[in-house]
PDB file of C-alpha atoms in Angstrom:
ATOM      1  CA  THR B  30     -81.099 345.826 -34.191  1.00  0.00           C
ATOM      2  CA  SER B  31     -81.762 348.340 -36.684  1.00  0.00           C
ATOM      3  CA  PRO B  32     -82.786 347.525 -40.749  1.00  0.00           C
ATOM      4  CA  GLU B  33     -78.860 349.099 -41.343  1.00  0.00           C
ATOM      5  CA  ASP B  34     -77.719 346.334 -39.099  1.00  0.00           C
ATOM      6  CA  VAL B  35     -78.916 343.458 -41.456  1.00  0.00           C
ATOM      7  CA  PRO B  36     -76.540 342.953 -44.110  1.00  0.00           C
ATOM      8  CA  LEU B  37     -77.664 343.172 -47.829  1.00  0.00           C
ATOM      9  CA  SER B  38     -77.959 339.359 -49.152  1.00  0.00           C
ATOM     10  CA  LEU B  39     -76.134 339.579 -52.655  1.00  0.00           C
ATOM     11  CA  THR B  40     -78.508 337.076 -54.034  1.00  0.00           C
ATOM     12  CA  GLY B  41     -81.396 338.481 -53.318  1.00  0.00           C
ATOM     13  CA  CYS B  42     -79.596 342.336 -54.664  1.00  0.00           C
ATOM     14  CA  LEU B  43     -79.048 340.468 -58.032  1.00  0.00           C
ATOM     15  CA  PHE B  44     -82.777 338.989 -58.457  1.00  0.00           C
ATOM     16  CA  LEU B  45     -83.875 343.103 -57.193  1.00  0.00           C
ATOM     17  CA  THR B  46     -81.572 344.206 -59.814  1.00  0.00           C
ATOM     18  CA  ALA B  47     -82.782 341.490 -62.954  1.00  0.00           C
ATOM     19  CA  ASN B  48     -86.381 342.835 -61.759  1.00  0.00           C
ATOM     20  CA  ALA B  49     -85.946 346.479 -61.816  1.00  0.00           C
ATOM     21  CA  ILE B  50     -84.914 345.799 -65.672  1.00  0.00           C
ATOM     22  CA  PHE B  51     -87.141 343.598 -66.699  1.00  0.00           C
ATOM     23  CA  SER B  52     -89.890 345.665 -65.526  1.00  0.00           C
ATOM     24  CA  SER B  53     -88.220 348.622 -67.292  1.00  0.00           C
ATOM     25  CA  VAL B  54     -88.071 346.729 -71.047  1.00  0.00           C
ATOM     26  CA  MET B  55     -91.079 344.628 -70.401  1.00  0.00           C
ATOM     27  CA  PHE B  56     -93.490 346.336 -69.161  1.00  0.00           C
ATOM     28  CA  LYS B  57     -91.989 350.114 -69.824  1.00  0.00           C
ATOM     29  CA  ASN B  58     -91.980 350.842 -66.353  1.00  0.00           C
ATOM     30  CA  THR B  59     -91.038 354.663 -66.248  1.00  0.00           C
ATOM     31  CA  ASN B  60     -90.988 354.500 -62.443  1.00  0.00           C
ATOM     32  CA  VAL B  61     -88.040 352.015 -61.893  1.00  0.00           C
ATOM     33  CA  THR B  62     -84.802 353.475 -60.602  1.00  0.00           C
ATOM     34  CA  LEU B  63     -82.306 351.610 -62.838  1.00  0.00           C
ATOM     35  CA  PRO B  64     -78.945 351.080 -61.485  1.00  0.00           C
ATOM     36  CA  ALA B  65     -75.585 352.530 -63.124  1.00  0.00           C
ATOM     37  CA  LEU B  66     -74.133 349.888 -64.327  1.00  0.00           C
ATOM     38  CA  SER B  67     -72.130 348.663 -67.170  1.00  0.00           C
ATOM     39  CA  ILE B  68     -70.426 345.621 -68.406  1.00  0.00           C
ATOM     40  CA  PHE B  69     -67.053 346.582 -67.339  1.00  0.00           C
ATOM     41  CA  PRO B  70     -66.479 346.596 -64.565  1.00  0.00           C
ATOM     42  CA  SER B  71     -69.941 346.126 -63.189  1.00  0.00           C
ATOM     43  CA  LEU B  72     -70.913 342.904 -64.981  1.00  0.00           C
ATOM     44  CA  SER B  73     -67.692 340.975 -64.582  1.00  0.00           C
ATOM     45  CA  ILE B  74     -67.473 342.258 -61.012  1.00  0.00           C
ATOM     46  CA  ILE B  75     -71.367 340.150 -60.505  1.00  0.00           C
ATOM     47  CA  THR B  76     -70.211 337.168 -62.520  1.00  0.00           C
ATOM     48  CA  THR B  77     -67.054 336.574 -60.527  1.00  0.00           C
ATOM     49  CA  LYS B  78     -69.359 336.784 -57.022  1.00  0.00           C
ATOM     50  CA  PHE B  79     -71.612 334.344 -58.204  1.00  0.00           C
ATOM     51  CA  ILE B  80     -70.273 332.058 -61.169  1.00  0.00           C
ATOM     52  CA  GLY B  81     -67.420 329.802 -61.251  1.00  0.00           C
ATOM     53  CA  THR B  82     -66.651 329.880 -58.054  1.00  0.00           C
ATOM     54  CA  THR B  83     -65.657 326.504 -56.401  1.00  0.00           C
ATOM     55  CA  GLY B  84     -63.315 326.656 -60.169  1.00  0.00           C
ATOM     56  CA  LEU B  85     -63.799 327.743 -63.647  1.00  0.00           C
ATOM     57  CA  GLU B  86     -64.860 323.740 -64.650  1.00  0.00           C
ATOM     58  CA  SER B  87     -67.796 324.255 -62.458  1.00  0.00           C
ATOM     59  CA  SER B  88     -68.883 327.867 -64.091  1.00  0.00           C
ATOM     60  CA  GLY B  89     -72.610 327.033 -65.503  1.00  0.00           C
ATOM     61  CA  THR B  90     -73.375 324.521 -62.536  1.00  0.00           C
ATOM     62  CA  GLU B  91     -74.990 327.197 -60.160  1.00  0.00           C
ATOM     63  CA  SER B  92     -78.625 327.358 -60.001  1.00  0.00           C
ATOM     64  CA  PRO B  93     -80.185 328.532 -62.924  1.00  0.00           C
ATOM     65  CA  SER B  94     -82.084 331.540 -61.281  1.00  0.00           C
ATOM     66  CA  ILE B  95     -78.904 332.613 -60.846  1.00  0.00           C
ATOM     67  CA  ILE B  96     -77.538 332.304 -64.464  1.00  0.00           C
ATOM     68  CA  ASP B  97     -80.574 333.812 -66.018  1.00  0.00           C
ATOM     69  CA  ALA B  98     -80.356 337.072 -63.532  1.00  0.00           C
ATOM     70  CA  ILE B  99     -76.851 337.780 -64.898  1.00  0.00           C
ATOM     71  CA  LEU B 100     -77.484 336.265 -68.064  1.00  0.00           C
ATOM     72  CA  ALA B 101     -80.618 338.984 -68.154  1.00  0.00           C
ATOM     73  CA  ILE B 102     -78.707 341.822 -66.872  1.00  0.00           C
ATOM     74  CA  GLY B 103     -75.594 341.525 -68.822  1.00  0.00           C
ATOM     75  CA  LEU B 104     -77.539 341.330 -72.476  1.00  0.00           C
ATOM     76  CA  TRP B 105     -79.892 344.457 -71.422  1.00  0.00           C
ATOM     77  CA  LEU B 106     -76.502 346.166 -70.364  1.00  0.00           C
ATOM     78  CA  GLU B 107     -75.354 345.208 -74.657  1.00  0.00           C
ATOM     79  CA  HIS B 108     -78.122 345.684 -75.598  1.00  0.00           C
ATOM     80  CA  THR B 109     -78.403 349.209 -74.275  1.00  0.00           C
ATOM     81  CA  ASP B 110     -74.560 350.064 -74.889  1.00  0.00           C
ATOM     82  CA  HIS B 111     -73.367 350.189 -71.530  1.00  0.00           C
ATOM     83  CA  PHE B 112     -70.118 348.814 -72.281  1.00  0.00           C
ATOM     84  CA  VAL B 113     -66.929 349.770 -70.033  1.00  0.00           C
ATOM     85  CA  SER B 114     -66.924 352.629 -67.698  1.00  0.00           C
ATOM     86  CA  GLY B 115     -63.490 353.509 -67.143  1.00  0.00           C
ATOM     87  CA  PRO B 116     -60.279 351.544 -68.169  1.00  0.00           C
ATOM     88  CA  LEU B 117     -60.968 348.234 -69.368  1.00  0.00           C
ATOM     89  CA  ASP B 118     -58.246 345.866 -68.037  1.00  0.00           C
ATOM     90  CA  PRO B 119     -57.620 342.701 -70.820  1.00  0.00           C
ATOM     91  CA  THR B 120     -57.447 340.050 -68.237  1.00  0.00           C
ATOM     92  CA  ASP B 121     -60.540 340.831 -66.619  1.00  0.00           C
ATOM     93  CA  TYR B 122     -61.994 341.093 -70.325  1.00  0.00           C
ATOM     94  CA  LEU B 123     -60.713 337.818 -71.419  1.00  0.00           C
ATOM     95  CA  GLN B 124     -61.934 336.388 -67.487  1.00  0.00           C
ATOM     96  CA  LEU B 125     -65.293 337.330 -68.445  1.00  0.00           C
ATOM     97  CA  LEU B 126     -65.195 335.945 -71.827  1.00  0.00           C
ATOM     98  CA  GLN B 127     -64.079 332.352 -70.185  1.00  0.00           C
ATOM     99  CA  THR B 128     -66.553 332.183 -67.953  1.00  0.00           C
ATOM    100  CA  LEU B 129     -69.741 333.378 -70.123  1.00  0.00           C
ATOM    101  CA  SER B 130     -68.476 330.707 -72.922  1.00  0.00           C
ATOM    102  CA  LEU B 131     -68.191 328.051 -70.130  1.00  0.00           C
ATOM    103  CA  VAL B 132     -71.340 328.841 -68.820  1.00  0.00           C
ATOM    104  CA  SER B 133     -72.701 328.003 -72.808  1.00  0.00           C
ATOM    105  CA  ALA B 134     -70.890 324.821 -72.287  1.00  0.00           C
ATOM    106  CA  ASN B 135     -71.824 323.789 -68.939  1.00  0.00           C
ATOM    107  CA  CYS B 136     -75.219 324.744 -68.133  1.00  0.00           C
ATOM    108  CA  PRO B 137     -77.937 322.045 -68.454  1.00  0.00           C
ATOM    109  CA  ASP B 138     -80.542 324.672 -69.850  1.00  0.00           C
ATOM    110  CA  PRO B 139     -80.606 325.024 -73.463  1.00  0.00           C
ATOM    111  CA  THR B 140     -82.248 328.593 -73.313  1.00  0.00           C
ATOM    112  CA  LEU B 141     -79.505 329.776 -71.063  1.00  0.00           C
ATOM    113  CA  ARG B 142     -76.905 328.063 -72.856  1.00  0.00           C
ATOM    114  CA  HIS B 143     -77.873 329.832 -76.267  1.00  0.00           C
ATOM    115  CA  ALA B 144     -77.958 333.562 -74.199  1.00  0.00           C
ATOM    116  CA  ALA B 145     -74.739 332.409 -72.644  1.00  0.00           C
ATOM    117  CA  HIS B 146     -73.745 332.019 -76.416  1.00  0.00           C
ATOM    118  CA  ILE B 147     -74.964 335.607 -77.708  1.00  0.00           C
ATOM    119  CA  LEU B 148     -73.668 337.440 -74.739  1.00  0.00           C
ATOM    120  CA  THR B 149     -70.349 335.631 -75.241  1.00  0.00           C
ATOM    121  CA  SER B 150     -70.083 337.057 -78.552  1.00  0.00           C
ATOM    122  CA  ASN B 151     -71.213 339.904 -78.766  1.00  0.00           C
ATOM    123  CA  ILE B 152     -68.863 341.049 -75.894  1.00  0.00           C
ATOM    124  CA  LEU B 153     -66.280 339.411 -77.720  1.00  0.00           C
ATOM    125  CA  HIS B 154     -66.972 341.423 -81.336  1.00  0.00           C
ATOM    126  CA  ALA B 155     -67.003 344.893 -79.506  1.00  0.00           C
ATOM    127  CA  HIS B 156     -63.622 345.168 -78.346  1.00  0.00           C
ATOM    128  CA  PRO B 157     -61.485 347.241 -80.485  1.00  0.00           C
ATOM    129  CA  THR B 158     -58.360 344.895 -80.449  1.00  0.00           C
ATOM    130  CA  ASP B 159     -58.247 342.839 -83.121  1.00  0.00           C
ATOM    131  CA  ARG B 160     -55.132 340.910 -82.010  1.00  0.00           C
ATOM    132  CA  LEU B 161     -56.897 340.444 -78.392  1.00  0.00           C
ATOM    133  CA  ARG B 162     -59.929 338.865 -80.412  1.00  0.00           C
ATOM    134  CA  LEU B 163     -57.903 336.464 -82.218  1.00  0.00           C
ATOM    135  CA  ASN B 164     -56.175 335.484 -79.290  1.00  0.00           C
ATOM    136  CA  PHE B 165     -59.092 334.548 -77.337  1.00  0.00           C
ATOM    137  CA  ILE B 166     -60.385 332.222 -80.469  1.00  0.00           C
ATOM    138  CA  SER B 167     -57.216 331.102 -80.958  1.00  0.00           C
ATOM    139  CA  ASP B 168     -56.994 329.709 -77.388  1.00  0.00           C
ATOM    140  CA  THR B 169     -60.301 328.076 -77.036  1.00  0.00           C
ATOM    141  CA  LEU B 170     -59.194 326.536 -80.025  1.00  0.00           C
ATOM    142  CA  GLU B 171     -56.155 325.140 -78.510  1.00  0.00           C
ATOM    143  CA  HIS B 172     -57.507 324.684 -74.776  1.00  0.00           C
ATOM    144  CA  CYS B 173     -61.144 324.328 -74.369  1.00  0.00           C
ATOM    145  CA  PRO B 174     -62.104 320.578 -73.122  1.00  0.00           C
ATOM    146  CA  PHE B 175     -65.439 320.911 -74.350  1.00  0.00           C
ATOM    147  CA  GLU B 176     -65.999 320.432 -78.638  1.00  0.00           C
ATOM    148  CA  PRO B 177     -69.108 322.477 -78.714  1.00  0.00           C
ATOM    149  CA  LEU B 178     -67.186 325.563 -77.561  1.00  0.00           C
ATOM    150  CA  ARG B 179     -64.724 324.928 -79.927  1.00  0.00           C
ATOM    151  CA  ALA B 180     -67.511 324.518 -82.605  1.00  0.00           C
ATOM    152  CA  SER B 181     -68.596 328.541 -80.870  1.00  0.00           C
ATOM    153  CA  ALA B 182     -64.841 329.545 -81.422  1.00  0.00           C
ATOM    154  CA  VAL B 183     -64.881 328.377 -84.975  1.00  0.00           C
ATOM    155  CA  GLY B 184     -68.159 330.639 -85.335  1.00  0.00           C
ATOM    156  CA  TRP B 185     -66.618 333.390 -84.025  1.00  0.00           C
ATOM    157  CA  LEU B 186     -63.667 333.172 -86.660  1.00  0.00           C
ATOM    158  CA  LYS B 187     -66.440 333.148 -89.099  1.00  0.00           C
ATOM    159  CA  GLU B 188     -68.334 336.123 -87.835  1.00  0.00           C
ATOM    160  CA  GLU B 189     -65.391 338.099 -87.415  1.00  0.00           C
ATOM    161  CA  LEU B 190     -64.418 337.392 -91.181  1.00  0.00           C
ATOM    162  CA  VAL B 191     -68.039 338.276 -92.458  1.00  0.00           C
ATOM    163  CA  ARG B 192     -67.451 341.572 -90.289  1.00  0.00           C
ATOM    164  CA  ALA B 193     -63.910 342.802 -91.503  1.00  0.00           C
ATOM    165  CA  HIS B 194     -65.210 341.694 -95.214  1.00  0.00           C
ATOM    166  CA  THR B 195     -68.278 344.102 -94.885  1.00  0.00           C
ATOM    167  CA  ARG B 196     -67.133 346.709 -93.006  1.00  0.00           C
ATOM    168  CA  LYS B 197     -63.511 346.781 -95.300  1.00  0.00           C
ATOM    169  CA  SER B 198     -61.809 346.922 -92.238  1.00  0.00           C
ATOM    170  CA  ASP B 199     -57.773 346.492 -92.105  1.00  0.00           C
ATOM    171  CA  ASP B 200     -57.634 344.489 -89.448  1.00  0.00           C
ATOM    172  CA  LEU B 201     -56.247 340.839 -88.764  1.00  0.00           C
ATOM    173  CA  PHE B 202     -59.042 339.228 -90.209  1.00  0.00           C
ATOM    174  CA  ALA B 203     -59.298 341.028 -93.193  1.00  0.00           C
ATOM    175  CA  THR B 204     -56.589 339.146 -94.226  1.00  0.00           C
ATOM    176  CA  PRO B 205     -55.332 335.616 -94.551  1.00  0.00           C
ATOM    177  CA  ALA B 206     -53.396 336.181 -91.200  1.00  0.00           C
ATOM    178  CA  ALA B 207     -55.973 335.049 -88.512  1.00  0.00           C
ATOM    179  CA  VAL B 208     -56.533 331.937 -90.542  1.00  0.00           C
ATOM    180  CA  ALA B 209     -53.205 331.171 -90.957  1.00  0.00           C
ATOM    181  CA  ALA B 210     -52.720 331.645 -87.090  1.00  0.00           C
ATOM    182  CA  LEU B 211     -55.677 329.164 -86.127  1.00  0.00           C
ATOM    183  CA  GLN B 212     -55.025 326.694 -89.089  1.00  0.00           C
ATOM    184  CA  PRO B 213     -53.212 324.116 -86.742  1.00  0.00           C
ATOM    185  CA  TYR B 214     -56.657 324.451 -84.642  1.00  0.00           C
ATOM    186  CA  LEU B 215     -58.839 324.546 -87.297  1.00  0.00           C
ATOM    187  CA  PHE B 216     -57.717 321.591 -89.226  1.00  0.00           C
ATOM    188  CA  PRO B 217     -55.366 319.629 -86.507  1.00  0.00           C
ATOM    189  CA  TYR B 218     -54.553 316.050 -88.058  1.00  0.00           C
ATOM    190  CA  GLU B 219     -57.322 313.934 -87.297  1.00  0.00           C
ATOM    191  CA  SER B 220     -55.686 311.071 -85.205  1.00  0.00           C
ATOM    192  CA  ILE B 221     -59.420 309.886 -84.461  1.00  0.00           C
ATOM    193  CA  LEU B 222     -58.234 306.596 -87.022  1.00  0.00           C
ATOM    194  CA  ASP B 223     -55.395 305.918 -84.281  1.00  0.00           C
ATOM    195  CA  ALA B 224     -58.113 304.467 -82.501  1.00  0.00           C
ATOM    196  CA  GLU B 225     -57.756 300.783 -81.822  1.00  0.00           C
ATOM    197  CA  THR B 226     -61.497 299.588 -82.083  1.00  0.00           C
ATOM    198  CA  ASP B 227     -64.554 300.843 -83.224  1.00  0.00           C
ATOM    199  CA  SER B 228     -65.855 301.589 -80.303  1.00  0.00           C
ATOM    200  CA  GLU B 229     -63.382 303.744 -79.157  1.00  0.00           C
ATOM    201  CA  LEU B 230     -63.502 305.346 -83.034  1.00  0.00           C
ATOM    202  CA  TRP B 231     -67.393 305.592 -82.279  1.00  0.00           C
ATOM    203  CA  GLU B 232     -67.083 307.825 -79.055  1.00  0.00           C
ATOM    204  CA  ASP B 233     -64.595 309.969 -80.482  1.00  0.00           C
ATOM    205  CA  PHE B 234     -66.379 310.840 -83.013  1.00  0.00           C
ATOM    206  CA  ARG B 235     -69.404 311.315 -81.456  1.00  0.00           C
ATOM    207  CA  ARG B 236     -67.464 313.530 -78.796  1.00  0.00           C
ATOM    208  CA  THR B 237     -65.985 315.745 -81.590  1.00  0.00           C
ATOM    209  CA  PHE B 238     -68.640 315.728 -84.081  1.00  0.00           C
ATOM    210  CA  PRO B 239     -70.091 319.752 -83.462  1.00  0.00           C
ATOM    211  CA  PHE B 240     -66.127 320.870 -83.860  1.00  0.00           C
ATOM    212  CA  HIS B 241     -65.862 318.644 -86.742  1.00  0.00           C
ATOM    213  CA  MET B 242     -69.616 320.439 -88.724  1.00  0.00           C
ATOM    214  CA  ALA B 243     -67.985 323.751 -87.531  1.00  0.00           C
ATOM    215  CA  ALA B 244     -64.970 323.152 -89.369  1.00  0.00           C
ATOM    216  CA  LEU B 245     -66.294 321.582 -92.532  1.00  0.00           C
ATOM    217  CA  ASN B 246     -68.695 325.015 -92.925  1.00  0.00           C
ATOM    218  CA  LEU B 247     -65.870 326.711 -92.522  1.00  0.00           C
ATOM    219  CA  ILE B 248     -63.749 325.492 -95.325  1.00  0.00           C
ATOM    220  CA  PHE B 249     -67.333 325.362 -97.357  1.00  0.00           C
ATOM    221  CA  PHE B 250     -67.421 329.299 -96.300  1.00  0.00           C
ATOM    222  CA  LEU B 251     -63.479 330.205 -97.137  1.00  0.00           C
ATOM    223  CA  ASN B 252     -63.520 328.267-100.290  1.00  0.00           C
ATOM    224  CA  SER B 253     -66.271 330.658-101.762  1.00  0.00           C
ATOM    225  CA  GLU B 254     -64.847 333.574-104.087  1.00  0.00           C
ATOM    226  CA  GLU B 255     -66.120 336.289-101.941  1.00  0.00           C
ATOM    227  CA  TYR B 256     -63.794 334.544 -98.709  1.00  0.00           C
ATOM    228  CA  LYS B 257     -60.958 332.443-100.843  1.00  0.00           C
ATOM    229  CA  SER B 258     -58.628 335.817-100.521  1.00  0.00           C
ATOM    230  CA  LEU B 259     -58.782 335.179 -97.269  1.00  0.00           C
ATOM    231  CA  VAL B 260     -56.902 331.594 -97.493  1.00  0.00           C
ATOM    232  CA  PRO B 261     -53.177 331.562 -97.403  1.00  0.00           C
ATOM    233  CA  GLU B 262     -51.447 329.872-100.494  1.00  0.00           C
ATOM    234  CA  GLY B 263     -51.958 326.697-101.034  1.00  0.00           C
ATOM    235  CA  SER B 264     -52.796 325.808 -97.038  1.00  0.00           C
ATOM    236  CA  MET B 265     -56.036 323.953 -98.437  1.00  0.00           C
ATOM    237  CA  SER B 266     -53.850 321.286-100.032  1.00  0.00           C
ATOM    238  CA  VAL B 267     -52.719 320.582 -96.600  1.00  0.00           C
ATOM    239  CA  VAL B 268     -55.887 320.401 -94.894  1.00  0.00           C
ATOM    240  CA  GLU B 269     -57.499 318.220 -97.293  1.00  0.00           C
ATOM    241  CA  GLU B 270     -54.584 315.905 -96.831  1.00  0.00           C
ATOM    242  CA  ILE B 271     -54.251 315.819 -92.742  1.00  0.00           C
ATOM    243  CA  TYR B 272     -57.639 316.375 -91.912  1.00  0.00           C
ATOM    244  CA  LEU B 273     -60.277 315.713 -95.032  1.00  0.00           C
ATOM    245  CA  GLN B 274     -58.754 312.828 -96.012  1.00  0.00           C
ATOM    246  CA  PRO B 275     -58.544 311.258 -92.354  1.00  0.00           C
ATOM    247  CA  LEU B 276     -62.029 312.176 -91.865  1.00  0.00           C
ATOM    248  CA  ARG B 277     -63.221 310.484 -95.284  1.00  0.00           C
ATOM    249  CA  ALA B 278     -61.745 306.982 -94.107  1.00  0.00           C
ATOM    250  CA  ALA B 279     -63.610 307.140 -90.583  1.00  0.00           C
ATOM    251  CA  ARG B 280     -66.962 308.125 -92.690  1.00  0.00           C
ATOM    252  CA  THR B 281     -66.419 305.195 -94.333  1.00  0.00           C
ATOM    253  CA  ARG B 282     -64.984 302.838 -91.290  1.00  0.00           C
ATOM    254  CA  LEU B 283     -68.239 304.491 -89.562  1.00  0.00           C
ATOM    255  CA  GLU B 284     -70.519 303.728 -91.828  1.00  0.00           C
ATOM    256  CA  LYS B 285     -69.398 300.001 -92.332  1.00  0.00           C
ATOM    257  CA  VAL B 286     -69.791 298.783 -88.401  1.00  0.00           C
ATOM    258  CA  LEU B 287     -72.645 301.040 -87.882  1.00  0.00           C
ATOM    259  CA  LYS B 288     -75.219 299.653 -90.371  1.00  0.00           C
ATOM    260  CA  VAL B 289     -77.741 297.077 -89.627  1.00  0.00           C
ATOM    261  CA  GLY B 290     -75.761 293.900 -88.960  1.00  0.00           C
ATOM    262  CA  GLY B 291     -72.535 295.700 -88.477  1.00  0.00           C
ATOM    263  CA  GLU B 292     -70.266 294.693 -85.736  1.00  0.00           C
ATOM    264  CA  LEU B 293     -70.640 297.778 -83.553  1.00  0.00           C
ATOM    265  CA  GLU B 294     -74.560 298.161 -84.378  1.00  0.00           C
ATOM    266  CA  LYS B 295     -74.687 294.911 -82.793  1.00  0.00           C
ATOM    267  CA  GLU B 296     -72.670 296.635 -79.518  1.00  0.00           C
ATOM    268  CA  VAL B 297     -74.699 299.629 -79.421  1.00  0.00           C
ATOM    269  CA  GLY B 298     -78.471 298.692 -80.155  1.00  0.00           C
ATOM    270  CA  GLY B 299     -80.083 299.850 -83.709  1.00  0.00           C
ATOM    271  CA  GLU B 300     -81.382 303.135 -82.006  1.00  0.00           C
ATOM    272  CA  GLU B 301     -77.874 304.287 -80.921  1.00  0.00           C
ATOM    273  CA  ALA B 302     -76.493 302.730 -84.449  1.00  0.00           C
ATOM    274  CA  LYS B 303     -79.175 304.936 -86.196  1.00  0.00           C
ATOM    275  CA  GLU B 304     -78.900 307.915 -84.864  1.00  0.00           C
ATOM    276  CA  GLY B 305     -75.050 307.389 -85.425  1.00  0.00           C
ATOM    277  CA  LEU B 306     -75.301 306.770 -89.249  1.00  0.00           C
ATOM    278  CA  ALA B 307     -77.162 310.191 -89.337  1.00  0.00           C
ATOM    279  CA  GLU B 308     -74.513 311.749 -87.986  1.00  0.00           C
ATOM    280  CA  VAL B 309     -72.285 309.706 -89.831  1.00  0.00           C
ATOM    281  CA  GLY B 310     -74.035 311.306 -93.388  1.00  0.00           C
ATOM    282  CA  LEU B 311     -74.761 314.725 -91.978  1.00  0.00           C
ATOM    283  CA  LEU B 312     -70.649 314.933 -91.702  1.00  0.00           C
ATOM    284  CA  GLY B 313     -69.754 313.025 -94.924  1.00  0.00           C
ATOM    285  CA  GLU B 314     -72.351 315.279 -97.120  1.00  0.00           C
ATOM    286  CA  ARG B 315     -70.778 318.361 -95.552  1.00  0.00           C
ATOM    287  CA  LEU B 316     -67.378 316.702 -96.715  1.00  0.00           C
ATOM    288  CA  ASP B 317     -68.615 315.914-100.221  1.00  0.00           C
ATOM    289  CA  MET B 318     -69.939 319.276-100.528  1.00  0.00           C
ATOM    290  CA  CYS B 319     -66.253 320.421 -99.536  1.00  0.00           C
ATOM    291  CA  VAL B 320     -64.784 318.254-102.294  1.00  0.00           C
ATOM    292  CA  GLU B 321     -67.106 319.045-105.141  1.00  0.00           C
ATOM    293  CA  GLN B 322     -66.314 322.978-104.339  1.00  0.00           C
ATOM    294  CA  ARG B 323     -62.678 322.623-104.858  1.00  0.00           C
ATOM    295  CA  SER B 324     -62.830 320.426-107.829  1.00  0.00           C
TER     296      SER B 324
END
C-alpha cells in the first residue's frame, strides 16, 4: 500500500486549509500556498459537507472546531473579495445563507454565533439582486422558528434601508415597497394577549423578546425624519392598532404579575421575576419612545 492509496480525510483537509489561511494572515507567512477558493461555489460546497448533514435543523450543533474552521475560511474569502467564480445559482446562494443563519441561531458558542451572523449578513448584502435579498429576509421573518434569527432579519432590513439611502440607489429598499412587503411579518397582530394564563403569557414573552425589541427599534428608526419616506402611507396607524397596543397591554399585565407579591412572582421565584421585570421594563421604554416620537 502506498500513501496515494490512503484516502484524504475531509476534516483534515478542512483544518489544513483553515490553518494555511490563519498562518498567512496572522504571521504574514508568504511561504504558504493558499487554496484557490471562493464563497461560491467553494464555501457553499464545503458547508454542505459538514453542516446540517442530518437535517437543516441540526445546523450549528456540529463540533465547534469544524464550525470555527468553516467560518474562518468564509470570513477570509469575504474580506479578500473572493465572492464568486463562475455562474451563481440562486438556489446555492439561498441554501448557504439559510445554513449559516441557522448556525448563528443554534451554535452554543456566542463567538461563533456572532461570526456566523457577520458572515451571513455580508453575503446577503453582497448579492446584486435586490428582490432576492428581500425574499430571503421575508422568508426568514415569516417561517423561521428562532426568534433571535427573526430579530437578525429585522436588522438586515434596516441595514439594507441605510445602504440604499446612503448610496442613493434606486432599488426596492430605497422605496416604501420593501417595508410594505414585509409589514405583515415585521408587525404581526400580537396574539400573546390570547394566552389564558399569566404563565403562558410569560413564556411567550420570553421567547419573543429579541424579536419585539428589534421590531420596536425599527419602528423608531422608520419614524425618523431621514427615513420616514420609506414608510407606506397610513401603515403606522395600522401598526399602532394591531401591534403596539397589544404589546402595551401585555407589558401592563406582566408588570402587575411579576412585581413583588404578584401571582407570577410567587410561581417563578424572585430572581427570575426580577430579571423578567427588567426585560419588560426595557420593552416598555422602547414602546414609550415610539409613542412619544409619533406624538
